[in-house]
Tab-separated table of N, CA and C and ligand atoms in Angstrom:
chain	number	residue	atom	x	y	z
A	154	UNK	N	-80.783	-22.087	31.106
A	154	UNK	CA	-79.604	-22.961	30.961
A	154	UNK	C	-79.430	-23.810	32.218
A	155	UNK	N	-78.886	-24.880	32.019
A	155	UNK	CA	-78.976	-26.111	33.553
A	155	UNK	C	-77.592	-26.546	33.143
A	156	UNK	N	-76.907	-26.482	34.923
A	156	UNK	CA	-75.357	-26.797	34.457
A	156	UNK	C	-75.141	-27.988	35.607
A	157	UNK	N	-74.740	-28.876	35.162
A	157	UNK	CA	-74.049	-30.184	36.089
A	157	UNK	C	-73.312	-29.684	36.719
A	158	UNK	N	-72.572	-29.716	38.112
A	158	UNK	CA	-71.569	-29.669	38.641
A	158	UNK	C	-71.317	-30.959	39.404
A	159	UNK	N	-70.469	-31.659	38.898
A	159	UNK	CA	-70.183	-33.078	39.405
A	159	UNK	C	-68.410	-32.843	40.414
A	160	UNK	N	-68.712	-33.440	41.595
A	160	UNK	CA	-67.115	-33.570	42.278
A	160	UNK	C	-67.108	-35.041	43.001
A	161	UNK	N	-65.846	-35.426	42.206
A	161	UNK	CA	-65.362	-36.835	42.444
A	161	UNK	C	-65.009	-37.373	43.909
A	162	UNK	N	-64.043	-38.106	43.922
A	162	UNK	CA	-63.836	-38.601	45.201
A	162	UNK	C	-63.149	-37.970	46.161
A	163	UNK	N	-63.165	-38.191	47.469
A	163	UNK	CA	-62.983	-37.532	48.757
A	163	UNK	C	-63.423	-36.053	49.289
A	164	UNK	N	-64.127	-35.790	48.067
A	164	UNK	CA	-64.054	-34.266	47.764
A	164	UNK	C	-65.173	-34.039	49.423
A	165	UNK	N	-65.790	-34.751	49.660
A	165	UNK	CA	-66.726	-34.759	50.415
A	165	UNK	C	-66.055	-34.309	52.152
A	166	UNK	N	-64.650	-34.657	52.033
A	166	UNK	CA	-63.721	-34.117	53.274
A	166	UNK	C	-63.450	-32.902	53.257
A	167	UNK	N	-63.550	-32.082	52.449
A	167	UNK	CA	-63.040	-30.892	52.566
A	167	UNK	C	-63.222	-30.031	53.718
A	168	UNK	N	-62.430	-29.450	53.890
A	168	UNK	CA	-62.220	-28.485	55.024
A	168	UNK	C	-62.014	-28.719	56.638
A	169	UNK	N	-62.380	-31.012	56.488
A	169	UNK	CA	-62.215	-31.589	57.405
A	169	UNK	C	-60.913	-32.172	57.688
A	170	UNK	N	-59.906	-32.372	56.844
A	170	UNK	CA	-58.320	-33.075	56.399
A	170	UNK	C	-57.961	-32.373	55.457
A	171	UNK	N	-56.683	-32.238	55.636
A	171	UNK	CA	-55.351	-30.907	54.698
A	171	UNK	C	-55.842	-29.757	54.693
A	172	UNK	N	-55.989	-29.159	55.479
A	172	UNK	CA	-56.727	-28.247	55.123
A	172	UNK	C	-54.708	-26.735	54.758
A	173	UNK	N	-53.889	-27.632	54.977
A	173	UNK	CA	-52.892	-26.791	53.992
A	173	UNK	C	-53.018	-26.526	52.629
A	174	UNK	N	-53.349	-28.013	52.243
A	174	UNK	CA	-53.473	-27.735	50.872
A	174	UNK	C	-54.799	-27.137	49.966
A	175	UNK	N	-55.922	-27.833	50.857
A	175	UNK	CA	-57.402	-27.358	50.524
A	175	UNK	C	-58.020	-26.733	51.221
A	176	UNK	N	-57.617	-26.029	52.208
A	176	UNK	CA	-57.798	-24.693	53.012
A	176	UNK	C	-59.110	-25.152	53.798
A	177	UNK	N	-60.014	-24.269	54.167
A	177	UNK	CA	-60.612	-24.879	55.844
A	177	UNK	C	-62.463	-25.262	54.886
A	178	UNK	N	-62.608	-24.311	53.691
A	178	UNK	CA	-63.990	-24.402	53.063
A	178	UNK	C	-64.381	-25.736	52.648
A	179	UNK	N	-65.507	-26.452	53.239
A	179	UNK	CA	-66.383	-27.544	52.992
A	179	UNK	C	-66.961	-27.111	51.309
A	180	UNK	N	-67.196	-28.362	51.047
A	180	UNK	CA	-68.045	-28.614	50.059
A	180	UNK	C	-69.162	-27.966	49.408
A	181	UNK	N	-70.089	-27.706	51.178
A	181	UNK	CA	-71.184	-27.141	51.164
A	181	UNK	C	-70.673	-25.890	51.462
A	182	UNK	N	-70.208	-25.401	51.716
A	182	UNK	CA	-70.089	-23.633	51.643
A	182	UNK	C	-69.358	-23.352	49.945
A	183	UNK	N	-69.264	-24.466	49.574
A	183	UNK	CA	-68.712	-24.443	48.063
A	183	UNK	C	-69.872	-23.697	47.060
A	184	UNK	N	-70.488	-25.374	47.446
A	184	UNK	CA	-72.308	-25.223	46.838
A	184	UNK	C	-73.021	-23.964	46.922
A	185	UNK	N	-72.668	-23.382	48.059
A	185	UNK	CA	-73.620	-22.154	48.597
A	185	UNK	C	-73.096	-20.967	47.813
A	186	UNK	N	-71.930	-20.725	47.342
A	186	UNK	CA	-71.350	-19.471	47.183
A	186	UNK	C	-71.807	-19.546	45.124
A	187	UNK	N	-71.477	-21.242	44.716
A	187	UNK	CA	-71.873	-21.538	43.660
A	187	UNK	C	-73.421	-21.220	42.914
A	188	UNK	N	-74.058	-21.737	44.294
A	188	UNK	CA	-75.896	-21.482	44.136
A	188	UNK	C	-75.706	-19.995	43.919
A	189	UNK	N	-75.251	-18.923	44.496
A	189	UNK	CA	-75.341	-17.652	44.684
A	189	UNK	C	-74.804	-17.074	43.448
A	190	UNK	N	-73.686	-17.574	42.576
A	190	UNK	CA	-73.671	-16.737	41.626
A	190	UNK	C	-74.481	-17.379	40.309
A	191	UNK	N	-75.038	-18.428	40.608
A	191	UNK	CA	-75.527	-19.035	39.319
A	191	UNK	C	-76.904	-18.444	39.562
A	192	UNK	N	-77.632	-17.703	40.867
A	192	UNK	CA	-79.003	-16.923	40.620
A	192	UNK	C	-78.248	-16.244	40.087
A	193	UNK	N	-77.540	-15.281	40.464
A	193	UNK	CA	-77.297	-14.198	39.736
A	193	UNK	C	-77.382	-14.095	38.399
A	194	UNK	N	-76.525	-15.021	37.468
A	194	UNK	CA	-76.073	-15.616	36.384
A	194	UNK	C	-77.492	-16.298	35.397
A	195	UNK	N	-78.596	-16.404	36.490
A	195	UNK	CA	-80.003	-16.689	35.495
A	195	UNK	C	-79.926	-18.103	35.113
A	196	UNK	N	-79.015	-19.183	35.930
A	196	UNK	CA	-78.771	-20.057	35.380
A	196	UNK	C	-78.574	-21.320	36.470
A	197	UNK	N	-79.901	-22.290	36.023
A	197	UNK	CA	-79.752	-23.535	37.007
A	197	UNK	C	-78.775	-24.469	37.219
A	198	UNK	N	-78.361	-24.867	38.544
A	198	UNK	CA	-77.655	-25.669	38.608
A	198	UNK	C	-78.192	-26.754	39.624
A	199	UNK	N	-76.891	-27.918	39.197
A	199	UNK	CA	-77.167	-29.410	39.932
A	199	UNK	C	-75.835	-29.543	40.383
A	200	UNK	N	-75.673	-29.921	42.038
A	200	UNK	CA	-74.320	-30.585	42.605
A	200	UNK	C	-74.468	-31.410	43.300
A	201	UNK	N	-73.521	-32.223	42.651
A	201	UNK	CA	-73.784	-33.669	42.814
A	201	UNK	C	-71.467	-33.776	43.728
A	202	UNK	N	-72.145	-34.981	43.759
A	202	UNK	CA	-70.968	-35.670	44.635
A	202	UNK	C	-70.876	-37.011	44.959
A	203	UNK	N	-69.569	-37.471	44.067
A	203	UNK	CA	-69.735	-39.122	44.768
A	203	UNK	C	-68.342	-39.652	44.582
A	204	UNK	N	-68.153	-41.048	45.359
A	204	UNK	CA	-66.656	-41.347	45.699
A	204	UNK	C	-66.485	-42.453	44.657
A	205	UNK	N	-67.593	-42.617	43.798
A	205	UNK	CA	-67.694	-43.572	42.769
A	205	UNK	C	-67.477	-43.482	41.313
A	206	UNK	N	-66.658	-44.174	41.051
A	206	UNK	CA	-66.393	-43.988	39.467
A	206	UNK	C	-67.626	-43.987	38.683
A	207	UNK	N	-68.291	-45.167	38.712
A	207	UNK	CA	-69.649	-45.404	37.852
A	207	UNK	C	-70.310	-44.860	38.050
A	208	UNK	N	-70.681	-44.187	39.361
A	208	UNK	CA	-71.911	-43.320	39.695
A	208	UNK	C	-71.856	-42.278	38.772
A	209	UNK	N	-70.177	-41.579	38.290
A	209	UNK	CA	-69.960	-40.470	37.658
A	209	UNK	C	-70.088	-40.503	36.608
A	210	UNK	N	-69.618	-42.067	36.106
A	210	UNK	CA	-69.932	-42.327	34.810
A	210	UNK	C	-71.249	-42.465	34.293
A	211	UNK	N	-72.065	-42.717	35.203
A	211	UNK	CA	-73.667	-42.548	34.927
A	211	UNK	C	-74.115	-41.242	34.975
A	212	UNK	N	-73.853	-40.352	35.408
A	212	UNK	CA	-74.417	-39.080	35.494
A	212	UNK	C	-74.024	-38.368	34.334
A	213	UNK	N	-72.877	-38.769	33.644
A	213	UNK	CA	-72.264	-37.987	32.497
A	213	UNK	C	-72.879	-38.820	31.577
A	214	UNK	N	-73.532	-39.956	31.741
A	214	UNK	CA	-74.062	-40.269	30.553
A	214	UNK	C	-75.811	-39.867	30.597
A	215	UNK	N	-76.102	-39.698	31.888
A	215	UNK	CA	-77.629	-39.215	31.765
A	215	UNK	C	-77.951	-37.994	31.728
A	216	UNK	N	-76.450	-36.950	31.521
A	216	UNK	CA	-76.492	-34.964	31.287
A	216	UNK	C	-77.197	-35.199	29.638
A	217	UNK	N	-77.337	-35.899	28.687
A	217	UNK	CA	-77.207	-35.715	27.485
A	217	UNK	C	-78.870	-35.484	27.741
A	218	UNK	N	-79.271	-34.173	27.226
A	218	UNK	CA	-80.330	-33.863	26.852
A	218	UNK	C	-81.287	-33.119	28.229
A	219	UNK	N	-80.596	-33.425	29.130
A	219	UNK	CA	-80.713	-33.167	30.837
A	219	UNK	C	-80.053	-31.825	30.955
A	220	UNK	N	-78.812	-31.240	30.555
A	220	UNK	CA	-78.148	-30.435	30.723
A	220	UNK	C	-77.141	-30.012	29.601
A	221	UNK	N	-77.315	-28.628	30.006
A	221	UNK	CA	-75.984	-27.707	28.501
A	221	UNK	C	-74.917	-27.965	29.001
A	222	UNK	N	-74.288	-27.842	29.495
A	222	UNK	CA	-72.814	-27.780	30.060
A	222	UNK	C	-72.529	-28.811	31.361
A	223	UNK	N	-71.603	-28.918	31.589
A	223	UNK	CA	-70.909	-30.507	33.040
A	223	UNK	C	-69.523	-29.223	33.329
A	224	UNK	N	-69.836	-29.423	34.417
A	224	UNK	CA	-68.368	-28.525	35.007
A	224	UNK	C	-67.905	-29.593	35.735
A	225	UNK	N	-66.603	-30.081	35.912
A	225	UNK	CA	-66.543	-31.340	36.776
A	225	UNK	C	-65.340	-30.983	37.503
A	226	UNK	N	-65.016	-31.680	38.470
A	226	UNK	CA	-63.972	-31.752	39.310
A	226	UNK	C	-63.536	-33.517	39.751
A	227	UNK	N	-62.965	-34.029	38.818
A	227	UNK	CA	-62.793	-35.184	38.953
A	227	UNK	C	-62.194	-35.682	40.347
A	228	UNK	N	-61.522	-34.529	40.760
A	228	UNK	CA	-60.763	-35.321	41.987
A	228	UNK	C	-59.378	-36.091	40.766
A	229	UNK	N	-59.326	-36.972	42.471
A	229	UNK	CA	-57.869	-38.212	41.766
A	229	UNK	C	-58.378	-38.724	40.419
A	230	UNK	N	-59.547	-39.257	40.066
A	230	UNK	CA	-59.872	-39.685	38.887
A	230	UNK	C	-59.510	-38.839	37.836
A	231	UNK	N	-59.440	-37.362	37.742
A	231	UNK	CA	-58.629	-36.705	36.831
A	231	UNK	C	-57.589	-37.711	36.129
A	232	UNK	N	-56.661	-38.113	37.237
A	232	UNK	CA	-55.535	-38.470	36.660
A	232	UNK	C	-55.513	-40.233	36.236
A	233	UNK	N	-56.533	-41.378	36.191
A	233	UNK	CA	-56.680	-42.377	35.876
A	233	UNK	C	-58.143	-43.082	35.306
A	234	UNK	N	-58.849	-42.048	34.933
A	234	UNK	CA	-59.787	-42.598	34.784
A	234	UNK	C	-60.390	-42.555	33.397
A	235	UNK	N	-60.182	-43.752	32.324
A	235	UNK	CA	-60.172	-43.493	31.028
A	235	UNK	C	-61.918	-43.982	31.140
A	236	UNK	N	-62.626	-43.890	32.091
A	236	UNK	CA	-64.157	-44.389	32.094
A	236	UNK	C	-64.836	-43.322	32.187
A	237	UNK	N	-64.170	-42.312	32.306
A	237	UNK	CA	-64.649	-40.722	33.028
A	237	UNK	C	-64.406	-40.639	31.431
A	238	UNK	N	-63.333	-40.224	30.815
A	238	UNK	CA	-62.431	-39.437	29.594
A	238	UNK	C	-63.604	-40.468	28.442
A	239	UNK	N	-63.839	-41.638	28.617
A	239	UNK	CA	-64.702	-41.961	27.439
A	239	UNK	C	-66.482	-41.250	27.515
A	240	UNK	N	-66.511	-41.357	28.764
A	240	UNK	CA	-68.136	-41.143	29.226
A	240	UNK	C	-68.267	-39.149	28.728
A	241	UNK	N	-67.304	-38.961	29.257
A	241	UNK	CA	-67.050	-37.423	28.343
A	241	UNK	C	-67.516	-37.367	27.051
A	242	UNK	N	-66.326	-37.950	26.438
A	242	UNK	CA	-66.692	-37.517	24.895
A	242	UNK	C	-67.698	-38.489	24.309
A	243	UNK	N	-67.980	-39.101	24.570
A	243	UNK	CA	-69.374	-40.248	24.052
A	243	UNK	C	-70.129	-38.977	24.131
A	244	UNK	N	-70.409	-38.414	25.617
A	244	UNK	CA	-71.821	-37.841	26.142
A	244	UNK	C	-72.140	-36.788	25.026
A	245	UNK	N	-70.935	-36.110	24.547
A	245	UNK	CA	-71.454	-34.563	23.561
A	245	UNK	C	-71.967	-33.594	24.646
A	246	UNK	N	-71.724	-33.907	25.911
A	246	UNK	CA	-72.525	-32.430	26.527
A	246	UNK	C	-71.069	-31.826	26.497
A	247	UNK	N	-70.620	-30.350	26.754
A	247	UNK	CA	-69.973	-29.847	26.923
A	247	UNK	C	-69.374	-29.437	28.338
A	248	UNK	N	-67.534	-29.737	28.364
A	248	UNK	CA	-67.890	-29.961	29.895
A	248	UNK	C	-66.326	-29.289	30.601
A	249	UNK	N	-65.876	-28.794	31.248
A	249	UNK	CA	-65.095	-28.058	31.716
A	249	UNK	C	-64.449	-28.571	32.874
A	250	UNK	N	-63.438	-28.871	32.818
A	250	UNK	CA	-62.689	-29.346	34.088
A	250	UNK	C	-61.938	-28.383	34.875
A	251	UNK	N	-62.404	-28.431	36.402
A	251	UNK	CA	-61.838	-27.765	37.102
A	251	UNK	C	-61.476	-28.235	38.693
A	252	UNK	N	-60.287	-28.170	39.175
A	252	UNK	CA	-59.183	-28.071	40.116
A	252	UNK	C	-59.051	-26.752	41.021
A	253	UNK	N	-59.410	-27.468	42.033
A	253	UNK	CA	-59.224	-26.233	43.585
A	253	UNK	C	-57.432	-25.968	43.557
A	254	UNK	N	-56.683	-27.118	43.790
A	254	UNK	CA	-55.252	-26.526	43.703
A	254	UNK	C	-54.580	-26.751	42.354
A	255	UNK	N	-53.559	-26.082	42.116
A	255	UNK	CA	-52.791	-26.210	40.785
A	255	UNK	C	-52.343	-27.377	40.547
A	256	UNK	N	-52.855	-28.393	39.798
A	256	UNK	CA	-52.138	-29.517	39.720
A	256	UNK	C	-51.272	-29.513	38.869
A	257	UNK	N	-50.678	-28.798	38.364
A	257	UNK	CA	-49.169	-28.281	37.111
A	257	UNK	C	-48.296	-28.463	38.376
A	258	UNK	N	-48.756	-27.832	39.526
A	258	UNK	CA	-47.670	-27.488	40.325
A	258	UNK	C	-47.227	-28.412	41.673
A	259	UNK	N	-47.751	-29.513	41.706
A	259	UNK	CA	-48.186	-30.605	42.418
A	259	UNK	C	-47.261	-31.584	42.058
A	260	UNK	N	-47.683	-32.466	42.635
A	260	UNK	CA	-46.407	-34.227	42.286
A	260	UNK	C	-46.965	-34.378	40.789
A	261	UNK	N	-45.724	-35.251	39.986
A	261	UNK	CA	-45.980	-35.522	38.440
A	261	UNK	C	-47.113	-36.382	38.513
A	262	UNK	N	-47.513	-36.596	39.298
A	262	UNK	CA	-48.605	-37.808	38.954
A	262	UNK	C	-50.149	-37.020	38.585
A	263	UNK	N	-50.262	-35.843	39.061
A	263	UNK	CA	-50.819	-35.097	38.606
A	263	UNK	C	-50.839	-34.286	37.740
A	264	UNK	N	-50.033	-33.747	37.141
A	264	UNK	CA	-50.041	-32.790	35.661
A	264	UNK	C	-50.617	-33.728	34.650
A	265	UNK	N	-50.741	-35.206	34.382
A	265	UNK	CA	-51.601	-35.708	33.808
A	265	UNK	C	-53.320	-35.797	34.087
A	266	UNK	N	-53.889	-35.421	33.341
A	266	UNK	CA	-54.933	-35.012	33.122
A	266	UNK	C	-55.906	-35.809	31.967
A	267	UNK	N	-56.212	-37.454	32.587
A	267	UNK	CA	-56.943	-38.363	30.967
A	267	UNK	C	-57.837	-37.024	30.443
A	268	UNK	N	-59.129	-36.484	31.322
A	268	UNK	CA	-59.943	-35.929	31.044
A	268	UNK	C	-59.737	-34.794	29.830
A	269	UNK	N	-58.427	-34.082	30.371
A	269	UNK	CA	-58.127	-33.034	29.758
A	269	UNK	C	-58.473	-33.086	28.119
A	270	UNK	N	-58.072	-33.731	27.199
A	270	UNK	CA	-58.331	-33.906	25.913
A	270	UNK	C	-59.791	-33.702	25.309
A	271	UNK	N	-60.738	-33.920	26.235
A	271	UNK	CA	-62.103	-34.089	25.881
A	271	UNK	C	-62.655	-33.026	26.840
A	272	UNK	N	-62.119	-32.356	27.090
A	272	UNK	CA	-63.048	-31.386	28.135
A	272	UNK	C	-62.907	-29.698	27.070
A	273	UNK	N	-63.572	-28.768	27.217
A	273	UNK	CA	-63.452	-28.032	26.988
A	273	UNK	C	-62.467	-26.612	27.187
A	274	UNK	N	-61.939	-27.366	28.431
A	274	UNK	CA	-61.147	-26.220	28.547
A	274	UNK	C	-60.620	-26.868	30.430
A	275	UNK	N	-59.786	-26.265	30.698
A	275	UNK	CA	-59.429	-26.387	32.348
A	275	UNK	C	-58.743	-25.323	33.091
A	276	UNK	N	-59.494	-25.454	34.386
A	276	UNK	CA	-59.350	-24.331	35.584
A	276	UNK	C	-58.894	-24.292	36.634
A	277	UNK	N	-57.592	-24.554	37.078
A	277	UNK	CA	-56.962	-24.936	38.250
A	277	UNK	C	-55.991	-23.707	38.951
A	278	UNK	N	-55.811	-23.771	40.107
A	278	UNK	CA	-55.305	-23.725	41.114
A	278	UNK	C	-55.700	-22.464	41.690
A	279	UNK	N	-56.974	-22.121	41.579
A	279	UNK	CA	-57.793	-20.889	42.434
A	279	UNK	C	-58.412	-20.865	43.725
A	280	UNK	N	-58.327	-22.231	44.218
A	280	UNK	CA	-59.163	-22.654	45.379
A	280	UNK	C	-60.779	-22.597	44.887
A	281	UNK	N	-61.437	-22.313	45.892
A	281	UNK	CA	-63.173	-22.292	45.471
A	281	UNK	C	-63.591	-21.141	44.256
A	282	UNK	N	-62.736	-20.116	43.947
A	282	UNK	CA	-62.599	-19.680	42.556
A	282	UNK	C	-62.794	-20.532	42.090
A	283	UNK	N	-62.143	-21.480	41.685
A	283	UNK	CA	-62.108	-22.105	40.463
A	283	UNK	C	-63.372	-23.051	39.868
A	284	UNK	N	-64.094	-23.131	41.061
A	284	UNK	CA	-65.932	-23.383	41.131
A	284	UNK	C	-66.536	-22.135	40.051
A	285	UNK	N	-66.567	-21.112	40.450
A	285	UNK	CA	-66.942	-19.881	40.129
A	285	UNK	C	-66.505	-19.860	39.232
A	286	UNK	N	-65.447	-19.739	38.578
A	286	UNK	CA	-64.716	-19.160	37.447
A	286	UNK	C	-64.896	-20.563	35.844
A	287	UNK	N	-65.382	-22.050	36.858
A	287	UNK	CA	-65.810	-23.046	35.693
A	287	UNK	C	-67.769	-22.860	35.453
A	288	UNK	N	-68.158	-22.121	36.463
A	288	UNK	CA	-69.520	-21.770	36.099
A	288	UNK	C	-69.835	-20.329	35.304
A	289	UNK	N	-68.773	-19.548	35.275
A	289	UNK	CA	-68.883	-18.779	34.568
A	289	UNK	C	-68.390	-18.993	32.872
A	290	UNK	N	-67.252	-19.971	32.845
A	290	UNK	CA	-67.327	-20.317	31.418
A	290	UNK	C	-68.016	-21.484	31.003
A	291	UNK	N	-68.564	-21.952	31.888
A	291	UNK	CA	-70.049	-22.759	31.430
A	291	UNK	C	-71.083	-22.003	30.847
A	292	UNK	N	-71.474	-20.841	31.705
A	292	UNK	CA	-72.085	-20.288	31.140
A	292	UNK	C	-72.571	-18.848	29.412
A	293	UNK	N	-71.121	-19.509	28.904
A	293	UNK	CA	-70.763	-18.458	28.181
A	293	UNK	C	-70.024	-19.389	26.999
A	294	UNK	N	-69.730	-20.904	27.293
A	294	UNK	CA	-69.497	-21.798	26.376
A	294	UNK	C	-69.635	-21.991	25.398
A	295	UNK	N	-70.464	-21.480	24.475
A	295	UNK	CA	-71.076	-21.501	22.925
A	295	UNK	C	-70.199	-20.864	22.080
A	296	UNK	N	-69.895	-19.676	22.869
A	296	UNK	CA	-68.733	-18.692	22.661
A	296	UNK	C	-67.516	-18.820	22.448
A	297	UNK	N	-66.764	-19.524	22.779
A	297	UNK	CA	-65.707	-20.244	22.525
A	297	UNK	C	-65.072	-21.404	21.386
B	577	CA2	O1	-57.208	-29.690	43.347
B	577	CA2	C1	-58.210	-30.395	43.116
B	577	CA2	O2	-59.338	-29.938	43.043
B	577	CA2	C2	-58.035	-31.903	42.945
B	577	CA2	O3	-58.983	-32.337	41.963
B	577	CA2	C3	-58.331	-32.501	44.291
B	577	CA2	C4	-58.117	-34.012	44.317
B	577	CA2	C5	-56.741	-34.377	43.779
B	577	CA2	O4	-56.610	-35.786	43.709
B	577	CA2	C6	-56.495	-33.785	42.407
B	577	CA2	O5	-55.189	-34.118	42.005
B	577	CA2	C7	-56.647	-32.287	42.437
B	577	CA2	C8	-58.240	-34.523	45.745
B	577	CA2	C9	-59.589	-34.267	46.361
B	577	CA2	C10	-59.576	-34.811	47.736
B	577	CA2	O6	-59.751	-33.747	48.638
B	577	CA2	C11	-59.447	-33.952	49.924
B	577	CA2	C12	-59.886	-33.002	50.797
B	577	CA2	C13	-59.607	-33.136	52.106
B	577	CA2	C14	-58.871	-34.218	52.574
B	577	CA2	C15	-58.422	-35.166	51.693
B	577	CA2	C16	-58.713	-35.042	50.360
């Protein structure tokens, strides 16, 4: 099984700015803990990262046939990006949205979610859990 893990914009600061809200863990110690349970799990993965809408929108359109499952972390684009929410459901791959902090519990501008409708399901406010916990129902997706 081969699973996308795509993270949107700024995501690339982590652990370098707010670290109140997004605590002190980089990206790459993200990746690393991710790589580690997906050997476990028997199951390849790809992490990707970019501050670009289209870039994302290209990658969700080149998973089709490339990959079973897209775990994504839109970042801010979660909440405005109907190029993400179409490139979703066009693609048919199956794809899981997931959130380091609770965005229910955040400013209103966030509890909207374009993606949400077309995603399979969503995973928020666990911190780097919530990496882990969208690769584990990636991997078990059929099921559902
Ligand atoms: O909680 C999440 O995972 C978010 O997707 C993170 C996005 C935010 O816009 C969403 O509402 C919720 C922000 C990612 C930017 O991360 C930063 C990290 C360090 C410094 C600045 C931004």
């Amino acid at each position: 099984m081969k699973i996308l893990l795509l993270n949107g914009p700024n995501l690339n600061l982590l652990g370098q700015r707010e670290p109140e809200i997004y605590g002190h863990t980089t990206l790459a110690d993200i990746e690393a803990k991710v790589r580690e349970r997906a050997a476990e799990l028997k199951v390849q993965i790809e992490f990707r990262q970019s501050n670009l809408e289209g870039e994302l929108v290209n990658w969700i359109q080149q998973a089709k046939g490339q990959f079973d499952v897209i775990v994504i972390n839109a970042a801010a684009y979660t909440h405005t990006s109907i190029a993400l929410r179409d490139a979703i459901a066009a693609g048919g791959v199956p794809t899981i949205e997931i959130h380091l902090s609770n965005v229910h519990a955040r400013e209103e501008f966030r509890h909207k979610s374009l993606i949400a409708p077309v995603c399979r399901g969503q995973i928020t406010g666990f911190g780097q859990k919530s990496y882990i916990l969208g690769l584990e129902a990636a991997v078990d997706v059929k099921d559902y």
